[in-house]
Short mmCIF file of C-alpha atoms in Angstrom, two decimals:
data_model
loop_
_atom_site.label_atom_id
_atom_site.label_comp_id
_atom_site.label_asym_id
_atom_site.label_seq_id
_atom_site.Cartn_x
_atom_site.Cartn_y
_atom_site.Cartn_z
CA MET A 1 100.56 57.11 171.34
CA ASN A 2 101.52 60.08 171.82
CA MET A 3 100.17 63.35 169.75
CA ILE A 4 103.23 64.41 168.15
CA ARG A 5 103.65 61.07 166.78
CA ILE A 6 100.17 61.16 165.47
CA ASN A 7 100.28 64.34 163.56
CA GLN A 8 103.98 62.75 162.03
CA ILE A 9 102.14 59.71 160.64
CA LEU A 10 99.42 62.27 158.89
CA ILE A 11 101.55 64.52 157.28
CA ALA A 12 103.55 61.69 155.59
CA GLY A 13 100.62 59.98 154.54
CA PHE A 14 99.23 63.34 153.36
CA LEU A 15 102.81 63.45 151.19
CA LEU A 16 102.23 59.57 149.92
CA VAL A 17 98.88 60.40 148.32
CA GLY A 18 100.40 63.77 146.76
CA ILE A 19 103.25 61.84 145.14
CA LEU A 20 101.34 59.16 144.02
CA PHE A 21 98.38 61.50 142.69
CA VAL A 22 101.08 63.37 140.84
CA THR A 23 102.98 60.43 139.49
CA THR A 24 99.47 58.80 138.20
CA ILE A 25 98.76 62.38 135.64
CA PRO A 26 99.03 61.19 132.05
CA ALA A 27 102.36 62.69 130.50
CA SER A 28 99.62 63.18 126.97
CA ALA A 29 98.12 65.68 129.50
CA SER A 30 101.40 68.14 129.34
CA ASN A 31 102.19 67.54 125.82
CA ASN A 32 98.68 68.39 124.36
CA LEU A 33 99.05 71.48 126.46
CA ASP A 34 102.32 72.62 124.28
CA SER A 35 101.37 71.43 121.71
CA PHE A 36 97.93 73.24 121.16
CA PRO A 37 99.41 77.22 122.76
CA GLN A 38 96.95 80.14 123.02
CA LYS A 39 99.47 82.13 121.05
CA GLN A 40 102.26 80.77 118.83
CA VAL A 41 104.84 82.49 116.62
CA THR A 42 105.11 80.28 113.50
CA PHE A 43 107.19 82.26 111.52
CA SER A 44 109.99 84.58 112.07
CA LYS A 45 112.82 85.87 110.30
CA GLU A 46 114.85 89.34 110.06
CA PRO A 47 114.09 92.05 107.88
CA ILE A 48 117.49 92.08 104.97
CA SER A 49 119.97 94.60 106.46
CA ASN A 50 121.87 94.87 103.10
CA GLU A 51 120.50 97.71 100.77
CA ALA A 52 122.16 96.67 97.63
CA VAL A 53 120.60 93.08 98.16
CA LEU A 54 117.09 94.56 98.72
CA TYR A 55 117.39 96.69 95.70
CA ASP A 56 118.37 94.20 93.50
CA ARG A 57 115.44 92.23 94.58
CA ALA A 58 112.72 95.08 94.20
CA LYS A 59 114.41 95.56 90.89
CA ASN A 60 113.64 92.52 90.31
CA GLY A 61 110.35 92.11 91.32
CA GLU A 62 110.93 89.68 93.99
CA THR A 63 108.43 90.17 97.17
CA ASP A 64 106.58 88.62 99.82
CA LEU A 65 103.34 90.09 98.85
CA PHE A 66 101.77 89.83 95.58
CA PHE A 67 100.12 93.08 95.16
CA ASP A 68 102.75 95.44 97.10
CA GLN A 69 102.73 96.64 93.05
CA SER A 70 99.89 98.58 93.09
CA PHE A 71 101.67 101.06 95.44
CA MET A 72 103.93 102.24 92.70
CA LYS A 73 100.48 103.35 91.33
CA ASN A 74 99.61 105.58 94.23
CA LEU A 75 102.49 107.71 94.24
CA THR A 76 102.49 111.40 93.10
CA PHE A 77 104.87 113.77 92.75
CA ASN A 78 105.66 117.40 92.48
CA GLU A 79 105.23 118.47 88.92
CA GLU A 80 108.36 120.58 89.11
CA LEU A 81 110.11 117.11 90.07
CA ALA A 82 108.91 114.81 86.68
CA LYS A 83 109.86 117.64 84.50
CA GLU A 84 113.29 117.25 85.54
CA PHE A 85 114.43 114.57 86.82
CA TYR A 86 112.98 110.58 84.99
CA ILE A 87 111.60 109.10 88.11
CA ASN A 88 111.53 104.90 88.71
CA ASN A 89 110.30 102.91 91.20
CA TYR A 90 111.18 99.94 92.72
CA VAL A 91 108.73 97.88 95.23
CA THR A 92 109.66 94.56 97.25
CA THR A 93 107.79 93.12 100.55
CA GLU A 94 109.06 90.94 103.24
CA LYS A 95 107.28 88.76 105.67
CA ILE A 96 108.96 89.00 108.59
CA LYS A 97 107.25 87.42 111.38
CA GLU A 98 103.27 85.05 111.56
CA ILE A 99 101.66 84.69 114.72
CA LYS A 100 98.03 82.34 115.68
CA GLU A 101 95.98 82.21 118.23
CA LEU A 102 93.78 80.46 119.77
CA GLY A 103 90.90 81.42 121.34
CA GLN A 104 87.26 80.60 123.06
CA LYS A 105 84.23 78.65 120.94
CA GLY A 106 87.09 77.69 118.06
CA ASP A 107 87.72 81.49 117.20
CA SER A 108 91.47 82.12 116.09
CA ALA A 109 93.36 84.47 114.71
CA LYS A 110 96.41 84.68 112.57
CA GLU A 111 99.05 88.36 113.02
CA GLU A 112 101.84 88.49 110.31
CA SER A 113 104.18 91.36 110.24
CA TYR A 114 105.90 92.59 107.09
CA VAL A 115 108.09 95.70 106.22
CA THR A 116 107.45 97.14 102.67
CA THR A 117 110.18 98.88 100.88
CA ILE A 118 110.40 100.86 98.15
CA PHE A 119 113.25 102.53 96.11
CA THR A 120 112.83 105.94 93.82
CA ASP A 121 115.58 107.05 91.54
CA LEU A 122 116.21 110.56 90.47
CA SER A 123 117.86 110.92 87.33
CA PRO A 124 118.46 114.22 85.71
CA LYS A 125 116.58 114.51 82.35
CA SER A 126 118.75 116.00 79.25
CA THR A 127 119.44 119.90 79.51
CA THR A 128 117.65 120.51 76.05
CA SER A 129 114.11 120.02 77.64
CA SER A 130 112.06 123.27 77.19
CA GLY A 131 112.59 125.56 79.89
CA SER A 132 115.04 123.60 82.32
CA THR A 133 116.10 124.53 85.13
CA TYR A 134 118.85 121.83 85.79
CA LEU A 135 121.54 123.93 84.28
CA GLU A 136 124.86 122.19 84.09
CA GLN A 137 124.46 118.96 83.96
CA PRO A 138 126.14 116.80 80.49
CA SER A 139 123.43 115.43 78.39
CA LYS A 140 125.07 112.34 78.17
CA ASP A 141 124.89 111.85 81.69
CA SER A 142 121.35 110.21 83.10
CA SER A 143 122.62 107.95 86.02
CA VAL A 144 121.35 108.47 88.98
CA SER A 145 121.48 111.68 90.91
CA VAL A 146 119.78 110.96 94.33
CA THR A 147 117.90 107.52 95.49
CA CYS A 148 115.29 107.81 98.33
CA THR A 149 114.13 104.54 100.88
CA LEU A 150 111.01 104.54 102.44
CA ARG A 151 110.26 101.55 104.36
CA VAL A 152 106.96 101.04 106.08
CA TYR A 153 106.45 98.24 108.82
CA TYR A 154 103.40 97.37 109.47
CA SER A 155 101.53 93.76 110.58
CA TYR A 156 98.33 92.67 109.00
CA ARG A 157 95.85 90.30 111.50
CA THR A 158 92.76 87.94 110.47
CA ASP A 159 90.81 87.17 113.27
CA LEU A 160 88.02 84.39 112.46
CA VAL A 161 85.29 85.07 114.68
CA TYR A 162 81.79 83.02 115.15
CA SER A 163 78.19 85.66 113.89
CA GLY A 164 75.63 82.90 116.26
CA ASN A 165 77.18 79.73 114.45
CA ILE A 166 78.20 81.57 111.34
CA PRO A 167 82.32 81.88 110.77
CA VAL A 168 83.26 85.73 109.43
CA ASN A 169 86.73 86.62 108.91
CA TRP A 170 87.29 89.95 109.98
CA TYR A 171 90.30 92.21 109.00
CA SER A 172 92.80 94.86 110.77
CA ALA A 173 96.39 96.28 110.29
CA LYS A 174 98.07 98.81 112.19
CA LEU A 175 101.51 100.47 111.87
CA ASP A 176 104.96 99.23 113.70
CA ARG A 177 107.47 102.01 112.17
CA VAL A 178 108.62 104.19 109.34
CA GLN A 179 112.54 104.49 107.95
CA SER A 180 113.67 106.87 104.93
CA LYS A 181 117.19 107.34 103.57
CA TRP A 182 118.18 109.75 101.02
CA THR A 183 121.59 108.49 99.12
CA ILE A 184 123.30 111.25 96.53
CA ASN A 185 125.23 110.02 94.21
CA ASP A 186 125.68 114.19 92.52
CA SER A 187 127.63 116.47 94.39
CA GLN A 188 126.17 119.03 93.23
CA ILE A 189 122.91 117.89 94.89
CA SER A 190 122.10 118.45 98.57
CA ILE A 191 118.95 117.69 100.46
CA ARG A 192 117.12 119.82 103.38
CA ASN A 193 114.16 119.72 105.43
CA GLY A 194 113.66 115.97 105.61
CA PHE A 195 110.28 115.03 107.69
CA VAL A 196 109.54 111.10 108.35
CA ARG A 197 105.96 110.35 109.59
CA GLY A 198 103.58 107.90 110.10
CA THR A 199 99.39 107.78 108.98
CA ALA A 200 96.96 105.69 110.12
CA TYR A 201 93.29 106.59 109.25
CA GLY A 202 89.77 104.42 109.81
CA LYS A 203 87.68 102.97 113.02
CA LYS A 204 89.54 102.06 115.56
CA VAL A 205 89.20 98.44 116.47
CA THR A 206 88.07 98.16 120.51
CA SER A 207 87.30 94.28 119.37
CA PHE A 208 88.19 91.77 117.32
CA ASP A 209 84.62 91.42 116.50
CA PRO A 210 83.02 93.03 113.58
CA HIS A 211 79.70 94.21 115.60
CA LYS A 212 82.10 96.31 117.55
CA GLU A 213 84.48 99.24 116.22
CA GLY A 214 85.53 102.53 117.96
CA ALA A 215 85.31 106.17 116.78
CA LEU A 216 87.30 107.42 113.06
CA ILE A 217 90.91 108.65 114.06
CA THR A 218 92.91 110.39 111.76
CA HIS A 219 96.95 109.81 112.47
CA ARG A 220 99.16 112.06 110.84
CA GLY A 221 102.92 111.45 112.75
CA THR A 222 102.71 114.61 114.37
CA ALA A 223 103.66 113.13 117.50
CA SER A 224 106.85 113.35 119.27
CA GLY A 225 108.89 110.54 117.67
CA GLU A 226 108.33 112.63 114.65
CA TYR A 227 111.97 113.59 112.89
CA SER A 228 112.15 117.33 111.92
CA LEU A 229 114.92 117.89 110.04
CA ILE A 230 115.22 122.11 109.70
CA SER A 231 118.85 121.68 109.15
CA ASN A 232 120.56 119.40 106.44
CA PRO A 233 119.83 115.91 107.28
CA ASN A 234 122.67 113.55 106.41
CA PRO A 235 122.91 111.85 103.31
CA GLY A 236 122.74 107.77 103.82
CA THR A 237 121.34 107.44 106.76
CA ASN A 238 118.01 106.11 107.94
CA TYR A 239 115.40 108.04 109.76
CA ASN A 240 113.00 106.16 112.03
CA TYR A 241 109.54 107.25 113.05
CA TYR A 242 108.09 105.11 115.98
CA PRO A 243 104.20 105.72 116.47
CA ASN A 244 103.10 106.80 120.16
CA TRP A 245 100.05 105.60 118.78
CA ASN A 246 99.38 101.79 118.40
CA ASP A 247 95.92 101.70 117.53
CA TRP A 248 94.62 98.62 115.24
CA ILE A 249 92.79 100.11 112.34
CA ASN A 250 89.78 98.24 110.14
CA VAL A 251 90.53 97.42 107.02
CA TYR A 252 87.32 97.27 104.86
CA PRO A 253 86.29 100.96 103.74
CA ASP A 254 87.86 100.99 100.88
CA ALA A 255 89.68 105.11 102.45
CA THR A 256 91.30 102.88 105.46
CA HIS A 257 95.01 102.79 105.74
CA VAL A 258 98.03 102.47 107.48
CA GLY A 259 101.24 104.15 105.58
CA GLY A 260 104.10 106.64 105.95
CA GLN A 261 105.91 109.39 104.32
CA ALA A 262 108.57 111.37 103.66
CA ASP A 263 109.26 114.44 102.52
CA ILE A 264 112.26 116.33 101.74
CA THR A 265 113.47 119.02 99.37
CA ILE A 266 116.45 118.61 96.70
CA HIS A 267 118.81 121.88 96.02
CA ARG A 268 121.27 121.90 92.94
CA ASN A 269 123.90 123.48 94.54
CA PRO A 270 125.40 125.17 90.95
CA THR A 271 121.84 127.26 90.13
CA GLY A 272 120.25 127.78 93.31
CA SER A 273 116.93 125.53 91.91
CA SER A 274 115.07 123.23 94.70
CA TRP A 275 112.54 120.49 94.38
CA ASN A 276 109.85 119.34 96.35
CA PHE A 277 109.83 115.57 96.95
CA SER A 278 107.06 114.30 98.90
CA TYR A 279 106.76 110.12 99.13
CA PRO A 280 103.51 108.64 100.44
CA LEU A 281 103.10 104.90 101.07
CA LYS A 282 99.65 104.12 101.70
CA VAL A 283 98.31 100.53 102.69
CA ASN A 284 94.33 99.62 102.65
CA TYR A 285 92.81 96.92 102.43
CA ASN A 286 93.42 96.11 98.75
CA ASN A 287 97.03 95.32 99.29
CA PHE A 288 96.67 92.10 101.65
CA PRO A 289 95.70 88.93 100.83
CA ASN A 290 92.51 86.91 101.59
#
């Protein structure tokens, strides 16, 4: 038997052993891996795009985050604006994604993504108000003149980690996007000088571990993604702010927050009167489910 023939027999033998080895692996081994992936999307939906539907949901108090009603307590408005307009706020939050992760030594994590929307309706007060500058407004007309819409997209993360043998839940959050729109229902109103920005304040997460945190950081949306509308912004158009920072923030300190802000100047054309409308929405540890 020559050497070529011997090599052919040896190669055939190795191939046969390999085939037998592969076919004898239990099917349950691969199934188990598929059943317990390290990272899995367990919930996902598109945010509501129909603003009328979203507005009704907010007005009726429908929400996926019960504590979002507390957002409205933190809304403060310019004193002159409050003097001339009735201000009504409605809020709703949609949960749009959930991701679960399995780590080593029993560690696990759940990441939830939300979008909170606040609608603010501005209706002019009667012209009989003392010192009113909102002239030429019929006293019986209290319909909405301007609706301001602010949407903040953010993620909330819960990590179950172990300190020795003791399980500890660790919470963090980050900002994903801010969107704003101004809708005008009064032909005598115009808007100017709009800003949409993201904000974040707190200790930067360097590791999802309660014993490790980074330095205090402050973001206020002054990066290149910010819209600075020096001329008149287009009513009814969505303006977005995408942060070029994507930091996770430790949730637990009282002042910590992620959020957004939309500013606009509202102008009354016949009288030349103007009002500044600053519109913040901050999400902190009081607003999240434990």
